[in-house]
Short mmCIF file of C-alpha atoms in Angstrom, two decimals:
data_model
loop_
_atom_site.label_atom_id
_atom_site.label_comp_id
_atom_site.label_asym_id
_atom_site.label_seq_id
_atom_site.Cartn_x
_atom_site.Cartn_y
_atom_site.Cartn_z
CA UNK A 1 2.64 6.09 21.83
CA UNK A 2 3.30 3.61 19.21
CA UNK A 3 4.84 1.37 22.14
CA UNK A 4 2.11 1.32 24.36
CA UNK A 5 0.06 0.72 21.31
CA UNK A 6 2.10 -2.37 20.68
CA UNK A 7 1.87 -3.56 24.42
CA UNK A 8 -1.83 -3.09 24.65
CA UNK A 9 -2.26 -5.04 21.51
CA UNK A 10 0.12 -7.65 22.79
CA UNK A 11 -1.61 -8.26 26.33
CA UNK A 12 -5.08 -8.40 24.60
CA UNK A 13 -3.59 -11.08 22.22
CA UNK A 14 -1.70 -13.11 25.07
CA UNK A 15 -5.01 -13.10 27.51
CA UNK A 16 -7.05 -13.81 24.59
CA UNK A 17 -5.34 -16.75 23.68
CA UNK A 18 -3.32 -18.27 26.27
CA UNK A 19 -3.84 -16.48 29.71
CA UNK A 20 -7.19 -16.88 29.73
CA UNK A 21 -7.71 -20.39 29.43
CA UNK A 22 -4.87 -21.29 31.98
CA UNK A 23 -7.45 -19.18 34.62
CA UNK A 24 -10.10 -20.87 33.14
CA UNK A 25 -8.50 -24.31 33.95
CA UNK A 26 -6.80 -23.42 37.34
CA UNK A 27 -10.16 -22.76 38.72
CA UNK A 28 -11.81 -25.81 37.29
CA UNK A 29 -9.21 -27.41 38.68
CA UNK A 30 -9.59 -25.94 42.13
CA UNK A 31 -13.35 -27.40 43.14
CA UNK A 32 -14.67 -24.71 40.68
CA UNK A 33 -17.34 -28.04 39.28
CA UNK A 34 -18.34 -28.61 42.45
CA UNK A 35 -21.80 -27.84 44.39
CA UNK A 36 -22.45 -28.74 48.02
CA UNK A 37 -25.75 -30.59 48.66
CA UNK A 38 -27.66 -29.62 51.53
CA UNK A 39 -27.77 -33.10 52.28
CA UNK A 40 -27.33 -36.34 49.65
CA UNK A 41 -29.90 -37.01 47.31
CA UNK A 42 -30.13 -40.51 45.44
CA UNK A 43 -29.97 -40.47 41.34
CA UNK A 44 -33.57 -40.47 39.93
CA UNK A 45 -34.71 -37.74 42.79
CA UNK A 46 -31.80 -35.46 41.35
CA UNK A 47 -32.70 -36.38 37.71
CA UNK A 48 -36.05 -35.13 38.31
CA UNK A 49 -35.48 -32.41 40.25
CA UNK A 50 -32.74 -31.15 37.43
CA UNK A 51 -35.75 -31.92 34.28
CA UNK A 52 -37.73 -29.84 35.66
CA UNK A 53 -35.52 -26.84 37.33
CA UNK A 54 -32.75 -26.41 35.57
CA UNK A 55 -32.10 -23.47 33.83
CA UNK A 56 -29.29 -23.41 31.92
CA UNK A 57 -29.77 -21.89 28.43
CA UNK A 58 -27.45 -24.62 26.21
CA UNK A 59 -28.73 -27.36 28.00
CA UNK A 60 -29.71 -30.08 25.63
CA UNK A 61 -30.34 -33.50 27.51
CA UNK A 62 -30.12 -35.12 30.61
CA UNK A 63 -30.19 -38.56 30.54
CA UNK A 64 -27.95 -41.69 31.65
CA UNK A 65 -25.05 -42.75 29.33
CA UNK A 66 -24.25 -45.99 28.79
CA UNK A 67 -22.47 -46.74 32.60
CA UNK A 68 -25.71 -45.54 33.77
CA UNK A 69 -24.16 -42.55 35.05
CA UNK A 70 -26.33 -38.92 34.93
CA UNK A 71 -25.68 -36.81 32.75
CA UNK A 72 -26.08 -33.15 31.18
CA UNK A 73 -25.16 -32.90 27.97
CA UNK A 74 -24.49 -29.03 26.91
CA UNK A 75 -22.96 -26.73 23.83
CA UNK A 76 -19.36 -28.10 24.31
CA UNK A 77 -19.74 -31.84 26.03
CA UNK A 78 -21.51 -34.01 28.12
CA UNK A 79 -21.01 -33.97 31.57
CA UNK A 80 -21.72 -36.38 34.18
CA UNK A 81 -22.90 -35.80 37.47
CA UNK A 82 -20.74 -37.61 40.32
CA UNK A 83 -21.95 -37.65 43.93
CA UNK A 84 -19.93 -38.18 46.82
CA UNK A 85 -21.87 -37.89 50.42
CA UNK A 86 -23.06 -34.32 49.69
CA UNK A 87 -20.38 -32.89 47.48
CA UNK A 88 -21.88 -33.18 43.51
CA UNK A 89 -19.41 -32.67 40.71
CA UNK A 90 -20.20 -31.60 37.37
CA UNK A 91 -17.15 -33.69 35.26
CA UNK A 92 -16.18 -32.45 32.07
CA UNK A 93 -14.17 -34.81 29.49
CA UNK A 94 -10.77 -33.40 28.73
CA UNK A 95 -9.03 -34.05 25.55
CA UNK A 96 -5.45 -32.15 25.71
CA UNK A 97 -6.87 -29.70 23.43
CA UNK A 98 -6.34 -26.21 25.61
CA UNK A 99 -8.92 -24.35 24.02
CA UNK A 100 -11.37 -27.05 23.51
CA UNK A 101 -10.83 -27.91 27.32
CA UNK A 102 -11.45 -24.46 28.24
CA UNK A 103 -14.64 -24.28 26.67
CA UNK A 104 -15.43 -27.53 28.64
CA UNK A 105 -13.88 -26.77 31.63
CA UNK A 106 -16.29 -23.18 31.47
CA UNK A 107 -19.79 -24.76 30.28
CA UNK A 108 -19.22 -27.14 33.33
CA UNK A 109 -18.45 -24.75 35.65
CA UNK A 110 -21.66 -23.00 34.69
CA UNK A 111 -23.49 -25.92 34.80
CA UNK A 112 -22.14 -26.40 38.50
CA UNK A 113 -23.47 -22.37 39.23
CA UNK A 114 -27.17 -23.15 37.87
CA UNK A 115 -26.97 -26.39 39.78
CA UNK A 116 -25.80 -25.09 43.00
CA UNK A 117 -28.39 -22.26 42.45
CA UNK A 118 -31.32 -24.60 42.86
CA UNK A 119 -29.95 -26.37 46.36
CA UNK A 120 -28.96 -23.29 47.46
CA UNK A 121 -30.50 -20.09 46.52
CA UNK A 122 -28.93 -17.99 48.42
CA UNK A 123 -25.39 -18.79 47.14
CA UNK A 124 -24.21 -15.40 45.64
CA UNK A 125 -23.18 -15.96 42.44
CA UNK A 126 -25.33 -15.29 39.07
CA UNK A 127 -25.51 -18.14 36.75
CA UNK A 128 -26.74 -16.12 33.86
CA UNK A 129 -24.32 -13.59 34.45
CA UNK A 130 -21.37 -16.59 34.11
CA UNK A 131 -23.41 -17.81 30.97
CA UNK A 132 -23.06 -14.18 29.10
CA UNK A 133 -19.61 -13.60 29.93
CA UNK A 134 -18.49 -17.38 28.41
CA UNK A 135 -20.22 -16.39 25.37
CA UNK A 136 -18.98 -13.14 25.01
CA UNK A 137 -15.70 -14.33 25.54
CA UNK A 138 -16.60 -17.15 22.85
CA UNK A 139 -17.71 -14.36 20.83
CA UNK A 140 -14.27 -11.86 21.20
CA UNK A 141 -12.38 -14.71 20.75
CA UNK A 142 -13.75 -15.47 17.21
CA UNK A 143 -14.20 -11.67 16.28
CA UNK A 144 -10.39 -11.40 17.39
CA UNK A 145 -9.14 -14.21 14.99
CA UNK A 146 -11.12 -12.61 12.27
CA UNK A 147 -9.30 -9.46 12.63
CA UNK A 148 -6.29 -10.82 12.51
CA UNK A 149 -6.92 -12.93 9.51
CA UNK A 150 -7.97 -9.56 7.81
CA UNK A 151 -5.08 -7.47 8.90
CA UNK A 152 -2.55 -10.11 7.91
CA UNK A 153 -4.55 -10.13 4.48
CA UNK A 154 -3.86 -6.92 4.06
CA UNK A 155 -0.50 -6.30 5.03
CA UNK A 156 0.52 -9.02 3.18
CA UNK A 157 -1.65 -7.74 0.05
CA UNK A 158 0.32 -3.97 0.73
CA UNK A 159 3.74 -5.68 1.60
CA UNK A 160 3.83 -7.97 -1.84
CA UNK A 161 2.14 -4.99 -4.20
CA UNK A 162 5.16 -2.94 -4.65
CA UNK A 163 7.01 -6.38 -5.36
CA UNK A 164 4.31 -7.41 -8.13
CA UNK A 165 4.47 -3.93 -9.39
CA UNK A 166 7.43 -3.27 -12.06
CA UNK A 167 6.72 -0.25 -12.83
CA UNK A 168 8.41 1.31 -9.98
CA UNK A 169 11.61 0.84 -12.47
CA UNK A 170 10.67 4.04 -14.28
CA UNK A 171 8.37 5.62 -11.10
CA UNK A 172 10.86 5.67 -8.85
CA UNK A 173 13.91 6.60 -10.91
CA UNK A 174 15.10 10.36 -11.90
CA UNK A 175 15.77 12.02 -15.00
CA UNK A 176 18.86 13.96 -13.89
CA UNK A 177 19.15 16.02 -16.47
CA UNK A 178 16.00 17.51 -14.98
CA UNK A 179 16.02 16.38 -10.83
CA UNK A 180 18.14 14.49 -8.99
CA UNK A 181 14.90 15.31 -5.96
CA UNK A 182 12.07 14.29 -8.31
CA UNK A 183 11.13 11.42 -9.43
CA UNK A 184 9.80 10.04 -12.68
CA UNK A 185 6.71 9.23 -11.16
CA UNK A 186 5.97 12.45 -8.67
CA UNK A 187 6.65 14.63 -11.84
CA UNK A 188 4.55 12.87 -14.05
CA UNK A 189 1.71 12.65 -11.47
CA UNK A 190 1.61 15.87 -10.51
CA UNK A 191 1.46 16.90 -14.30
CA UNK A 192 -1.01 14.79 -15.81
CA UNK A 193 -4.20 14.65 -15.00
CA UNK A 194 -5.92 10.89 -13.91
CA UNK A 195 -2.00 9.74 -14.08
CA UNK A 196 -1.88 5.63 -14.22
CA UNK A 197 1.28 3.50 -14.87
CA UNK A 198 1.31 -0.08 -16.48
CA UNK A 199 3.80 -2.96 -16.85
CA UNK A 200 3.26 -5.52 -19.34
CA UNK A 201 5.94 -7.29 -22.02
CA UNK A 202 6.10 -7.43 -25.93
CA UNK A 203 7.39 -10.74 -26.39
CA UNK A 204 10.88 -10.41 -24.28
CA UNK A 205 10.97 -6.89 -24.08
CA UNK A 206 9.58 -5.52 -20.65
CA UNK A 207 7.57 -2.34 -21.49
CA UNK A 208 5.83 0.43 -18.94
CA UNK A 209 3.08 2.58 -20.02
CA UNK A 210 2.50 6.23 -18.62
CA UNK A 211 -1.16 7.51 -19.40
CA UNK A 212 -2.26 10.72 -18.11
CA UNK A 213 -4.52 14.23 -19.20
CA UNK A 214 -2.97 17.58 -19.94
CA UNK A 215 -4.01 20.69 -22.15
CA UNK A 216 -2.29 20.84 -25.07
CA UNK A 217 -3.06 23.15 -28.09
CA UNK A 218 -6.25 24.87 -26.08
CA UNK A 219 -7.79 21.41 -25.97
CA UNK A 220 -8.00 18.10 -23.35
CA UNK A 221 -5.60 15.11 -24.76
CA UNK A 222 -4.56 11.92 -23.37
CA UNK A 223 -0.49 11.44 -23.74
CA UNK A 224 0.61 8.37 -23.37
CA UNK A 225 4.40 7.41 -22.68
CA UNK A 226 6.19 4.11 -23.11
CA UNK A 227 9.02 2.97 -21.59
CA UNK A 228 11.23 0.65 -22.68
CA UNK A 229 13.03 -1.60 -19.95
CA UNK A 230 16.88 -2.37 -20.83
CA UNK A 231 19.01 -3.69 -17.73
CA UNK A 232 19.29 -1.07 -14.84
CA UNK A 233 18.34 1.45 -17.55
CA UNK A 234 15.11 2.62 -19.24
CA UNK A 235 14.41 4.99 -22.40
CA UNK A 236 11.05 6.24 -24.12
CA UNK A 237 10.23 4.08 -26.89
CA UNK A 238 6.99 6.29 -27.85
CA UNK A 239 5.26 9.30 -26.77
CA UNK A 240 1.72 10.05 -28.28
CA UNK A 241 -0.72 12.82 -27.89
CA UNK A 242 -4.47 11.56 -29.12
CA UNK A 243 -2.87 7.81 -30.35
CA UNK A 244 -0.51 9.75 -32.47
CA UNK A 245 3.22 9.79 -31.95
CA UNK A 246 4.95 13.68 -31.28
CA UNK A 247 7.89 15.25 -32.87
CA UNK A 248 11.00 14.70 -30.85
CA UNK A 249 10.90 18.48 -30.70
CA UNK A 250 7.57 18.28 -29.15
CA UNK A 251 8.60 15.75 -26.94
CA UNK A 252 11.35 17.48 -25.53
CA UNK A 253 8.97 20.62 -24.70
CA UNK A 254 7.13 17.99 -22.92
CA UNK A 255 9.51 16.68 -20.63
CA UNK A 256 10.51 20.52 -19.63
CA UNK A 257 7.15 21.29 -19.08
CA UNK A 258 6.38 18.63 -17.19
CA UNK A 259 9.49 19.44 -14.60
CA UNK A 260 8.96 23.31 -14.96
CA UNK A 261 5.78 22.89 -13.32
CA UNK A 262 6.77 20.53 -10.61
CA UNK A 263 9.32 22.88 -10.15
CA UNK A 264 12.24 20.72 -10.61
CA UNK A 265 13.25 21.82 -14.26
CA UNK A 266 16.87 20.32 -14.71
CA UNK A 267 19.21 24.08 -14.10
CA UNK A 268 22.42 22.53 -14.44
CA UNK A 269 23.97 23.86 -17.78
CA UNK A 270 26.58 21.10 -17.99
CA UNK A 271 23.94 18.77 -18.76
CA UNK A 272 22.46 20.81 -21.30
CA UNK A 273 23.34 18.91 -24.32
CA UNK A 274 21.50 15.62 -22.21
CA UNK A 275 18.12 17.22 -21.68
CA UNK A 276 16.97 16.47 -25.29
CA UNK A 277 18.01 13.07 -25.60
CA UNK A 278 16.39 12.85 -21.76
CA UNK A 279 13.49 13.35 -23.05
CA UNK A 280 13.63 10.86 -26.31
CA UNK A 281 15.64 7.71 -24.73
CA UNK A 282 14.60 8.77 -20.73
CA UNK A 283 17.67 6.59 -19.32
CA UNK A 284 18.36 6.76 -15.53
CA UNK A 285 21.18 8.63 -14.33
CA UNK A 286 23.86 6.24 -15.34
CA UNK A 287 22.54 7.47 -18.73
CA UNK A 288 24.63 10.57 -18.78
CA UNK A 289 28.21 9.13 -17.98
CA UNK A 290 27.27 6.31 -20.75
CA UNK A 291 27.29 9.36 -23.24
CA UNK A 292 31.08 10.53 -22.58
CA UNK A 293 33.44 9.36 -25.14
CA UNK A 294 34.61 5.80 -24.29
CA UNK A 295 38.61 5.07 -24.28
CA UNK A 296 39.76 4.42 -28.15
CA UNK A 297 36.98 6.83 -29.17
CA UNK A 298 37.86 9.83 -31.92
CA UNK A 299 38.91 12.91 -29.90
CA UNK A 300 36.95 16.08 -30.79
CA UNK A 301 39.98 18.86 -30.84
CA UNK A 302 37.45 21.17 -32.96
CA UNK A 303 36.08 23.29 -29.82
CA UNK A 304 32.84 23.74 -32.41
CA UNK A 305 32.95 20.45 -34.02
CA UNK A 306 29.72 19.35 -34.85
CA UNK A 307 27.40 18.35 -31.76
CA UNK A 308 29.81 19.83 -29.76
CA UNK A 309 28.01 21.77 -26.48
CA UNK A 310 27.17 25.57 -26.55
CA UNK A 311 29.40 27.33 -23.28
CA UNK A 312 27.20 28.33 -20.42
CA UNK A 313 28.38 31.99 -21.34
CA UNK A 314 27.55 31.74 -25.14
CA UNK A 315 24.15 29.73 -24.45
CA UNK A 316 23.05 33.62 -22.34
CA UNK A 317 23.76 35.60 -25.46
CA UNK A 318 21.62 33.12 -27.55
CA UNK A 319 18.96 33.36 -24.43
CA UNK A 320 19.06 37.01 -24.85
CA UNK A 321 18.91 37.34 -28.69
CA UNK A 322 15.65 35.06 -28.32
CA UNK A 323 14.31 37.02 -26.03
CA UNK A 324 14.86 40.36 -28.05
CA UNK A 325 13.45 38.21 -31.38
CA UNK A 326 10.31 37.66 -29.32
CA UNK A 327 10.15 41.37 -27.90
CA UNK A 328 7.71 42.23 -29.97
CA UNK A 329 4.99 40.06 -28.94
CA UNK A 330 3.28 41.23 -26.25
CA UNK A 331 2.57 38.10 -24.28
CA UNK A 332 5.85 36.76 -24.46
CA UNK A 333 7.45 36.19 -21.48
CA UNK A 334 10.74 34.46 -21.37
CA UNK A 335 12.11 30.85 -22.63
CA UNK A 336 14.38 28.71 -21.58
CA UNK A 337 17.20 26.30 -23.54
CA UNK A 338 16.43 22.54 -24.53
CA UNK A 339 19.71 21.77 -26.04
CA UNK A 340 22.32 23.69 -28.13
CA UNK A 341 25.20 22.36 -29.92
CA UNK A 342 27.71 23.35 -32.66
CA UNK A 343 27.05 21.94 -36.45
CA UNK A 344 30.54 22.01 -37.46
CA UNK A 345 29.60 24.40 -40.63
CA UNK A 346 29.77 27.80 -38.16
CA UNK A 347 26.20 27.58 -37.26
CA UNK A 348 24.55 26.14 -33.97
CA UNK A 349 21.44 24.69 -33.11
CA UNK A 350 19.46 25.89 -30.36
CA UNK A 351 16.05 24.18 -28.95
CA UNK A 352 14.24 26.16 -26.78
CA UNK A 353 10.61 26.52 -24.71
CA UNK A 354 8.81 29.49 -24.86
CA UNK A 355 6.85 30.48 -22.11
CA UNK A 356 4.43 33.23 -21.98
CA UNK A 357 2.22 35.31 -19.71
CA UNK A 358 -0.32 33.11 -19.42
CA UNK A 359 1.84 30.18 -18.02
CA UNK A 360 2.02 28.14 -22.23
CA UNK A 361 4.09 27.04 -23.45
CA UNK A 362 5.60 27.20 -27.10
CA UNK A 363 8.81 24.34 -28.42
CA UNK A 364 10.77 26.74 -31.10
CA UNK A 365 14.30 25.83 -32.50
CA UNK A 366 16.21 28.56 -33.82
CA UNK A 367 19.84 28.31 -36.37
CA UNK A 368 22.12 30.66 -34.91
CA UNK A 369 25.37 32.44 -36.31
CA UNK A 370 28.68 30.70 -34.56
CA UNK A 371 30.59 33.81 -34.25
CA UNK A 372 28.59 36.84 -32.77
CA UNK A 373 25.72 34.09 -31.77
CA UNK A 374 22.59 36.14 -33.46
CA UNK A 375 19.74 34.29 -34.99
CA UNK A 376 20.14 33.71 -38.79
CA UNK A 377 16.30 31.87 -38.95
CA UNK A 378 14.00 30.09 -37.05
CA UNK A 379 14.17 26.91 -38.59
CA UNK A 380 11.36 25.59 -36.91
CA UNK A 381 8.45 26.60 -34.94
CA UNK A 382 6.08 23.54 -34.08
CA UNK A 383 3.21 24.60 -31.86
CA UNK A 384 3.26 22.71 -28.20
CA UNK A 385 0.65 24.71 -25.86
CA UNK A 386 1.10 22.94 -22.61
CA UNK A 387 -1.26 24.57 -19.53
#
């Protein structure tokens, strides 16, 4: 379909503008000025007889030029009037010009038709009928051109926007530690409310702002994110709810809402200890193999040395002592790990989202006993309601 699009398009374009006048000219060219005379007529009887009978709309003189030949002069040109026994030609002035010559070669030609209609009113042909259709065709031609100008100003203007655009650094990237399928931008869009991205620099430092509506504490805020641009990688510089900058605890809860509801919350375990810092430095995906211990760094032989990762088995206990510290409330529904990690004093750290019946959300961090994994204290409970 899209072919024969294409080909229509293409033989309206080719007639319009080159076809069309090599017709044109091929039939000027072929006696298509000239009008047969019933019998001659001398120059002042015809100049007469054409003042006061013809009836061509453009007409705008008819005079003698200065080799005291007759002459019409039209829209386009002026055209003299050359007799030879009874055969009178309507000449047209060409300049090389094809389109300019068309228009000539066509205004004559209708000349010739109104002419030849007054000797001869029989002839069947319809003057004003060969009038319309060269203006019409005038008329396309110029409504054509205009189209074209338009369409090329517009897919140029759609072509060069994503190039002028920088934020598509952070929009089109992925936070792996949540989706590798989702991106930044289709996350963030379809979590905020009236979602709108900026790019702008501080100085040398290329920044790009997130701004965007979401419910937080049982009332409308505006959050707004910035990005900070280094190389091929990018990290949050700021996050604040209402101008005011969040906890990175709060932040984190953000980011997992935010993916939780797009339904591409990170489920990999082995990137658990990531997720946090995700959420505060928001690198790309190279971002997580820049965090592995580089060659000639100090070797952790301590399985819980401090900052060390929770095992995927171990983090399930910890999921299901939270779970059983929360029984008691009765709209408590389940919650799910930000980040847990050894201390290196026996303890670990655990940073979780709570999520409840009524689809909020609650950031909670939690010190937890390194041996049989139960919950010694909730160190921390800062309130993040995110609808």
């Amino acid at each position: 379909m899209r072919f024969l699009l294409f080909i229509a398009v293409l033989a309206v374009l080719l007639w319009t503008f080159l076809l069309r006048s090599i017709f044109v000219l091929k039939r000027y060219d072929n006696h298509g000025n000239e009008v047969i005379l019933p019998e001659p007529i001398d120059a002042e009887a015809l100049f007469q007889k054409l003042r006061t009978e013809l009836q061509y709309p453009d007409i705008k003189n008819i005079f003698y030029n200065e080799h005291g030949i007759l002459s019409i002069a039209g829209r386009y040109s002026a055209y003299m009037l050359l007799q030879e026994g009874n055969t009178l030609t309507v000449g047209a002035v060409m300049t090389d010009k094809r389109s300019k010559d068309m228009r000539r070669a066509e205004e004559a030609m209708c000349i010739t038709a109104y002419i030849g209609k007054i000797f001869n009113p029989a002839t069947p042909v319809n003057p004003y009928r060969m009038y319309k259709k060269m203006r019409h065709a005038r008329r396309n031609n110029l409504v054509i051109t205009a189209i074209l100008v338009v369409a090329l100003v517009i897919y140029s203007a759609v072509m060069l926007a994503p190039a002028l655009d920088e934020t598509y650094k952070v929009r089109d990237s992925y936070l792996s530690q949540y989706s590798s399928e989702i991106t930044v931008g289709e996350a963030f869009d379809g979590f905020f409310g009236d979602p709108s991205w900026t790019a702008y620099q501080e100085g040398s430092q290329e920044l790009i702002d997130f701004q965007g509506n979401c419910t937080f504490g049982g009332e409308n805020v505006v959050v707004r994110i910035t990005f900070g641009i280094y190389g091929d990688q990018f990290r949050v510089d700021s996050v604040k709810i209402n101008g005011n900058e969040t906890s990175d605890l709060i932040t984190a809860s953000l980011f997992t809402a935010i993916y939780e509801q797009t339904d591409a919350l990170a489920s990999s375990s082995s990137d658990a200890t990531d997720a946090a810092d995700a959420a505060v430095s928001g690198t790309a995906v190279a971002q997580a193999e820049q965090s592995q211990p580089q060659s000639g760094s100090a070797t952790r032989n301590d399985a819980t040395a401090s900052g060390e990762e929770v095992d995927i088995e171990s983090q399930a206990v910890i999921v299901e002592h939270i779970d059983s510290y929360f029984s008691d409330l009765p709209d408590y529904a389940f919650c799910q790990l930000t980040t847990c990690t050894y201390q290196g004093d026996g303890t670990i750290i655990a940073y979780a989202t709570l999520y409840y019946d009524d689809r909020s959300y609650t950031a909670g961090a939690f010190l937890i006993d390194a041996d049989d994994l139960t919950i010694l204290s909730e160190i921390q409970a800062e309130e993040a309601i995110l609808n």
